[in-house]
Amino acid sequence: MVIKDEEMDFEFSKKLEKELANSFAKCFQCGTCTARCPGGIISDYRTRKFMRMAQLGLKDKILSSDEIWNCTTCSTCKILCPWEVDPLSTILKLRREAVRAGHENKKHDPLVKSLANYDNPWLQPRSARRKWYKGLDVVDLTENPGGADVLYYVGCTATFDKRLWGMARAVIRVLGKAGIKVGVLGKDEKCCGGTVRGVGHPEMFEALAKQNVEDFNKAGVDTVIFSCPGCLNTIKNTYKAEQMGEIKPKLVHVVEFVSQLIKDGKLKLDKDVKRIVTYHDPCHLGKHCEVFDAPRDILKAIPGLDFREMKFIMKDSWCCGAGGGVKTAYPERATELAVNRLNQAEETEADTICSACSFCYQNLLDGLVAKKDSKMEMKDVMEILAEAIEE
Amino acid sequence: MIGVFICFCGQNIGGYINVPELTDYFNNWRDDVVAFNTTFLCSEIGQDLIKDKIEELNLDAVVVASCSPKHHGGIFQNCIGQKMNQYRWEFANIREQCAWVTPNKKNATEKAKAIIAGAIEKAMLMNDIGSTRVPVTKDVLIIGGGIAGMHGSLELTDKGFHVHMVEKKETIGGHMVQFDRVFPTDDCAMCTSSPILAEVAMDPLIDIYSLSEVIEVKGRPGEYRVTIRRNPRYIDESKCTACGDCTTHCPVEAWSEWHYGMATRAATYKPLAQAVPLKNRIEKESCIRCGTCENVCKANAIMYDQQPEEFEITVGAIMISTGYDILDLSNTEYHQEHPNVISHLQLEAIKVPSGPTAGEILRPSDGKMPKHLVFVLCAGSRDRRHNVYCSKVCCMYTTKNARLIKSEHPEMKITICYIDVRAAGRGYEEYFDKAREMGINYVRGNVSEIVPNGEDLILRVEDTFTGEPLEMEADLVVLSSGMIPSQGTRDMSEVIHVVSGADKFLAPVHVKIAPVDTANTGVYIAGTVEAPKPIQECITDAGLVASRISTFLKDPEIEIDLKTSKINPEICIKCGTCADNCVYDAIDTTGEDFKVQDVSCQACGKCSVVCPTGAIDLQLFTEDQLIKQVDGILAEDKDSIIGFCCYQCGYNAADLAGTAKAFIDPKIKVVLVPCSGRVTIQHMLYPFFKGAKGVFVAACLEGQCHYIDGNLQAKEKVKLAKKSLDLMGIGGRKLNLFNMSSAEGPKFVAASKRMVEICQ
Ligand SMILES: Cc1cc2nc3c(=O)[nH]c(=O)nc-3n(C[C@H](O)[C@H](O)[C@H](O)COP(=O)(O)OP(=O)(O)OC[C@H]3O[C@@H](n4cnc5c(N)ncnc54)[C@H](O)[C@@H]3O)c2cc1C
Ligand code: SF4
Ligand code: SF4
Ligand code: SF4
Ligand code: SF4
C-alpha cells in the first residue's frame, strides 16, 4: 500500500512530541526495544513501528490499530533503548489519542463501565470489598481515622479474586505478628486508576486519583502499604501533585515494609519452610519502582527455604503478560506469556514460584492451569513468609 | 581624533539601520570624532577611504562599524596596519548583533548608536601593540608511537627536524601492528607497517624513549621544557641482543596484555618479532625473581634493580598521537566476561598469523571452530548509556574480518548485527557489497540481549526489515566495541592542558579549518587522539602536523604580537597569585621582577582578574577599555543589559543568532571579552552603578572553555557578585551566567529573552 502525502500529519506528530519529553522523535529505528517486547511475542505488535508511524504522523493508521493494545506496559523497551527514548510513554499517549478519537478497544468496555459505576474494574458491588478480611483484626479507617499504624491498600484484584485472599490475609497476619495494627478503607477503597490510564481514559483516571489522594490524607496514618505494584506505581509515579494534590503519607510496597521489619529484628521467623522457591519480578515493582532486593531479602531470611534465581531477573526479567489491559482484552495471550515465564521458572527446578503482585499472581496461576503438567505452586512472597511464623 | 567608518553592507545593514542618520549623528557627536559611510567598507574603495582618512586627518584610532569581526576582522587589521599600528582600531558589530536581530529600523538605529559609542570610548584608549621575536628550538617531541606518531616522525626527519619519540609501551607501533589485515585493501598490516617500524628504528634523527611517559611540560611555544620518565625494563637496553634465551628458560606463564589476554607469555618477553626497540623486557608483576634469566643471559643484560629515571629535553613543538582504546564491556549487558564473548581487538589478536592459534579462529572456551559467529556492531556506541558517538571504523573493520574469515571458511555462518552500515569512503561501499555477495548475513537491528547459555550464547535482535524479532544461537560473539580516548590521551590533556571535548578526545582549534592545531601554539594532534578514524586519516593528520610544525619552526625566531598580559613592576607586590592562576605557566617568577613570557601567554586575562593590586593587565582588552566601553554604551542607552561574551563561544553564538535573523531585544548590548575568565567582579557590578538594567556573561559550555577553566572561574565570580547585588538591594537575579557552545545561536536568543524577562 502506498502512503499518500495527506496521510502524513506532521502537526499531529509535532503535537505529540511536544507533550511527551524525550520520545519517538529521536528514535533511530534500531529495534532494540522490539526484539525483547513481550507484546511482540503474542501478536504482530512492533514497538519500533509505532515510533516510526508517530514520526511520520500516520495518525489514522495508528489510532485505528488493534496492535497497540498488546503492550503490557512492562517498561522493558524504556530500559533497553540505547538512545533513551521512552517508547512506553509514547504508546500510552497514542492509546489515549486513540480513545479520544473513538478507537478504544471494545474489549475494555466492561472494565471501563464497571469502573464508572462501581469504582472497580471487576463488576463487583462496593460492599463486597469487605469480604476478604472477615474475621481478621482490621480497623476501618473511614470510620475510625488514625485508628491504625498503617493503611493497607489492597487493590481491586486481591479484593475480588478469592484466589488472592490468602495473600491479603497473610499480610495482615505477618504485620500483626510484628505488632502492627493494620487499617483499611473498607467498602470505600477505590481503584487506583492505573488500568483506565493504561487503556486511554485520562478523565476517569484523574477523578479516581483525586478521590484516592483525599482518602489517603484523611486516613490519619503516615504510611500506606500496597500488595499490588501496579497500584503503587500508578499512585507513586503517575499522580501529579499539582493536578491531584499532594499525598501526605509515605507509599511503600509491603515487601519493602516487611523486609525492613526483619532487618530491624521486629519480626521473628521461627519455623522452617521446606520449599524450593524462585521469584518472579513484577514489572511494576521492579522495572517501574526499582524494588529488586526487598522480596529477595525476605525469601533469603526464611529458615529452611531454598531460594533459586531464574536466568532472567530484575531489569532483565520477562513480563508475566497481564499488564496494560492485555489480560482483559486478550486473556489467552496473557496466558501465553505466563506460560513462557513459568517455563523459565521450571528450569530452576523450584517447586514454588512466588511474586509480589496481585496481577502476576492471577496470571501466573492461570498459566499454571493452562500448562496442566506443572508441579509448581503459585504463592505470594507474603504467603510463604506467613508459613515461617508460629501462630 | 577618532574616525568612525560605517558600512551599508549593501542592504544588509542599510536595509535595517538608517546609516545616513547614524553618520550625521556621530559627525555632530563630539569634536574629536568624525564619521563616514560607504557601501562596502571591506571593498578596495572602502579600505582606501579608511587609509586616506587616517592620513588626511591624522587619526589616532579607527572604529569600523560593520559586520562581525569574525568575518573581516583580518582585512581591516591589515588595512589599518598599513597606515598605523594595526591594533589602533575597534569594531562595532552593527550587522549580526544589531541590524539582523532588530526588526524595527528606528530601534536598530538607536541600538547602533550605543554600540558605536561604546566602540569609540574603547578606541580612545587603544595603544600601539608591539611584537617581539623569540628564538625557537628545532627539536620536536612526538608523544605516542602508533601509526600516526611513526608517520609524523618520518615526515619531520625528512624535513630535517630532530624528533624525540616518547612511547608508553615496550615497543612502538600502536594498534595497527596488532592486526592481521587492514581495510580497505586487505593487505597484511605487518607487511605495511614493518618497513615503517624499521625506518623509524634506523633513522638517526629519531630518539625513541620506550616504556616512557611525559610527566611535565613547561616553557613556551618554540621552547618547551619536557620532563620524561623512563620506566625500568629490568633489562639493559644497550646489552640485550634480543636472543630470547631468557624467554625460553623463564618458568612463568602469564596472560599477555599485548594479545588482550588471548595468549600467554613468559615474564621476560618481547611482544612482537619486529618490536622497536628490539629488546626484551621483564614485566615486574609476573616475574618471580627466580634468577633463571640472569643465569642464562650471555649478554649479562638482566638488571632486576633498574630504577625509573627522569630527564628533561627541550623542544620547539609537540605532536600528541597517544591514540585510542576500546570500551571494556565486561559485567555489562554485553557479557564480555563470558569466555566466548570477545572484543574485536581480541579477535585481531587471535587472527594474526603469529598469534596463539596461528591465525585460526578458535573460540577461547574449548578451542573449537565456531559454527555461527555473530558480530555485534555499535557495542556501546550510539548509546547514551555508554558512548553517544559513532566510532566510525567499526562497520568497516567488522566487514573486513567477516570477509576474511568467510573466505577461509565458507561453511561458517557469519552474522553481523548493525543499526546502519557506515561505508562512506573511497571503495568502501564496494567493499561492503562484496561482503554481502560472499554470503555474510547482515541483520539490520541492534542486539537487545546476549544471554549466556552454557558455552554458547543466545542473542535477541529485531530484523527491522521484516519487523520480526530473531532469536539466534551463537558459539562465538565478537563485540565491535566503541572507541574511547586512551588513558594516555586523557593524561596528556592534563599534563599539557589541551582542551578535550565532551567525549574526552582532544579538540582541535577548529574542526574544519584547523583540524590538527590546538589552542596551545606549537602543540598539534594527529590520529585517533582526536577522534575515531581509520589508518588513512591518521596518516593524513600526521602529514599535516609535520607540515604545520615545519612552518611554525621554519625560522630561528618567531614573531609574536604582544596582545598578552603585562606586569607593571612598580605596583606588583610579587604575591604570585597571577602565576598560580595561569594554566599556561606564562608568568616567570624567578627573576628580579615578575614577568609575563609573551610566547606562552595565551591572552585569556585570567591573571588580571585575580591580581590584588591591578599590577597585571592585558594589553588589548584592558581593564579601562572594558569599563569605558560600558560607559559609552550606557551613556547612549542607560536601559541596556550588558552581555560580556567570550570570543570563542558566547560571541559566536550571538553572531549566529544574527545570521538566523532571530529577534533579540535591543536592550541587549554585547561586550566582547577574550574569555569569560577575564570578566572581573568589578565589570559585573559597574554597569548597574551606571544604570544598566542587567548584566550577563555568555561563556563556553562547562568543561569546554578554550582556556581550560575560565568559565568555571566566571561562575564563582558571578556567585559572589550576585551576593553583593543582593546586599546592595539591586538584586542578584539581574546578573547571570549562561553556558553555550559557539554553535548554539538559539541558546543566546533564549539567554537574552530570559534576561529581558528578569530585568523588566
Ligand atoms: C578492532 C579494530 C580493527 C581496526 N582495523 C582497521 C583497519 O583494518 N583499517 C583501518 O584503516 N583502521 C582500522 N582500525 C582503526 C586503527 O586502529 C586506527 O586508525 C589506528 O591504529 C590509530 O592509530 P594512532 O596512531 O592514532 O593510535 P594508536 O594505534 O592507539 O597508537 C597510540 C600509541 O600511543 C601510545 N601511548 C598512549 N598513551 C601514551 C602516553 N601517555 N605517552 C606515550 N605514549 C602513549 C600507545 O601505547 C600507542 O603506541 C581498527 C580499529 C579497531 C579497534
Ligand atoms: S512496555 Fe513492554 S510490552 Fe509495552 S512496548 Fe514496551 S516492551 Fe513492549
Ligand atoms: S530501542 Fe529506542 S531507538 Fe531503538 S527502535 Fe526502540 S525506541 Fe527506537
Ligand atoms: S627472573 Fe623473572 S623474568 Fe627472569 S626467568 Fe625468572 S621469572 Fe622469568
Ligand atoms: S593572560 Fe592568561 S595566559 Fe596570559 S599570563 Fe594571564 S592567565 Fe596566563
Tab-separated table of N, CA and C and ligand atoms in Angstrom, chain A residues 23-24 26-34 47-49 51-52 55 77-78 80-88 90, chain B residues 419 444 446 448 462 464, ligand 3:
chain	number	residue	atom	x	y	z
A	23	SER	N	10.848	11.432	23.434
A	23	SER	CA	10.200	10.216	22.966
A	23	SER	C	10.474	9.966	21.497
A	24	PHE	N	9.472	9.512	20.776
A	24	PHE	CA	9.660	8.898	19.465
A	24	PHE	C	10.478	9.702	18.452
A	26	LYS	N	13.226	11.019	18.463
A	26	LYS	CA	14.655	10.715	18.399
A	26	LYS	C	14.931	9.262	18.060
A	27	CYS	N	13.904	8.452	17.945
A	27	CYS	CA	14.104	7.026	17.693
A	27	CYS	C	14.841	6.823	16.377
A	28	PHE	N	15.923	6.025	16.385
A	28	PHE	CA	16.616	5.751	15.117
A	28	PHE	C	16.361	4.337	14.627
A	29	GLN	N	15.271	3.764	15.068
A	29	GLN	CA	14.783	2.523	14.458
A	29	GLN	C	15.752	1.355	14.575
A	30	CYS	N	16.396	1.243	15.726
A	30	CYS	CA	17.373	0.165	15.876
A	30	CYS	C	16.718	-1.158	16.230
A	31	GLY	N	15.514	-1.096	16.783
A	31	GLY	CA	14.800	-2.335	17.077
A	31	GLY	C	15.143	-2.988	18.408
A	32	THR	N	16.017	-2.352	19.182
A	32	THR	CA	16.411	-2.947	20.467
A	32	THR	C	15.195	-3.227	21.343
A	33	CYS	N	14.282	-2.269	21.342
A	33	CYS	CA	13.075	-2.401	22.157
A	33	CYS	C	12.229	-3.577	21.689
A	34	THR	N	12.105	-3.697	20.397
A	34	THR	CA	11.145	-4.617	19.804
A	34	THR	C	11.559	-6.080	19.962
A	47	THR	N	6.832	-2.406	18.637
A	47	THR	CA	7.043	-1.098	19.268
A	47	THR	C	7.700	-0.112	18.302
A	48	ARG	N	8.795	-0.582	17.689
A	48	ARG	CA	9.566	0.289	16.795
A	48	ARG	C	8.716	0.880	15.684
A	49	LYS	N	7.810	0.046	15.145
A	49	LYS	CA	6.989	0.540	14.037
A	49	LYS	C	6.091	1.685	14.488
A	51	MET	N	6.862	3.816	16.777
A	51	MET	CA	7.721	5.003	16.886
A	51	MET	C	7.860	5.646	15.502
A	52	ARG	N	8.018	4.784	14.497
A	52	ARG	CA	8.174	5.292	13.133
A	52	ARG	C	6.881	5.915	12.620
A	55	GLN	N	6.526	9.207	14.035
A	55	GLN	CA	7.406	10.191	13.380
A	55	GLN	C	6.785	10.688	12.083
A	77	CYS	N	11.152	-1.868	27.091
A	77	CYS	CA	11.616	-1.035	25.987
A	77	CYS	C	12.316	0.212	26.505
A	78	LYS	N	11.732	0.799	27.531
A	78	LYS	CA	12.301	2.032	28.071
A	78	LYS	C	13.689	1.774	28.652
A	80	LEU	N	15.745	-0.691	27.782
A	80	LEU	CA	16.725	-1.140	26.796
A	80	LEU	C	17.141	-0.077	25.786
A	81	CYS	N	16.274	0.847	25.487
A	81	CYS	CA	16.552	1.757	24.375
A	81	CYS	C	17.904	2.453	24.545
A	82	PRO	N	18.823	2.260	23.599
A	82	PRO	CA	20.139	2.865	23.748
A	82	PRO	C	20.115	4.390	23.607
A	83	TRP	N	19.066	4.892	23.011
A	83	TRP	CA	19.017	6.331	22.783
A	83	TRP	C	18.158	7.036	23.829
A	84	GLU	N	17.811	6.302	24.853
A	84	GLU	CA	16.995	6.837	25.946
A	84	GLU	C	15.692	7.467	25.461
A	85	VAL	N	15.151	6.842	24.441
A	85	VAL	CA	13.796	7.193	24.036
A	85	VAL	C	12.884	6.465	25.022
A	86	ASP	N	11.717	6.983	25.273
A	86	ASP	CA	10.802	6.288	26.174
A	86	ASP	C	9.606	5.786	25.360
A	87	PRO	N	9.741	4.593	24.746
A	87	PRO	CA	8.661	4.123	23.869
A	87	PRO	C	7.353	3.899	24.636
A	88	LEU	N	7.469	3.409	25.866
A	88	LEU	CA	6.245	3.121	26.621
A	88	LEU	C	5.365	4.372	26.768
A	90	THR	N	5.232	6.833	24.856
A	90	THR	CA	4.661	7.135	23.547
A	90	THR	C	3.437	6.250	23.305
B	419	ILE	N	23.068	-1.234	13.162
B	419	ILE	CA	21.979	-0.249	13.089
B	419	ILE	C	22.013	0.420	11.718
B	444	ARG	N	19.747	-6.057	10.076
B	444	ARG	CA	19.609	-4.669	10.500
B	444	ARG	C	18.788	-4.574	11.778
B	446	ASN	N	19.706	-3.652	16.279
B	446	ASN	CA	20.689	-3.589	17.350
B	446	ASN	C	20.437	-4.749	18.303
B	448	SER	N	19.582	-6.727	21.296
B	448	SER	CA	18.870	-6.361	22.524
B	448	SER	C	19.446	-7.059	23.721
B	462	GLU	N	15.922	-7.590	16.659
B	462	GLU	CA	14.840	-7.492	15.694
B	462	GLU	C	15.442	-7.344	14.304
B	464	THR	N	14.867	-5.560	11.551
B	464	THR	CA	13.915	-4.460	11.372
B	464	THR	C	13.358	-4.391	9.954
C	3	SF4	S1	15.159	0.987	21.119
C	3	SF4	FE1	14.772	3.180	21.114
C	3	SF4	S2	15.802	3.956	19.269
C	3	SF4	FE2	15.663	1.728	19.067
C	3	SF4	S3	13.784	1.389	17.919
C	3	SF4	FE3	13.222	1.284	20.054
C	3	SF4	S4	12.614	3.345	20.634
C	3	SF4	FE4	13.696	3.466	18.692
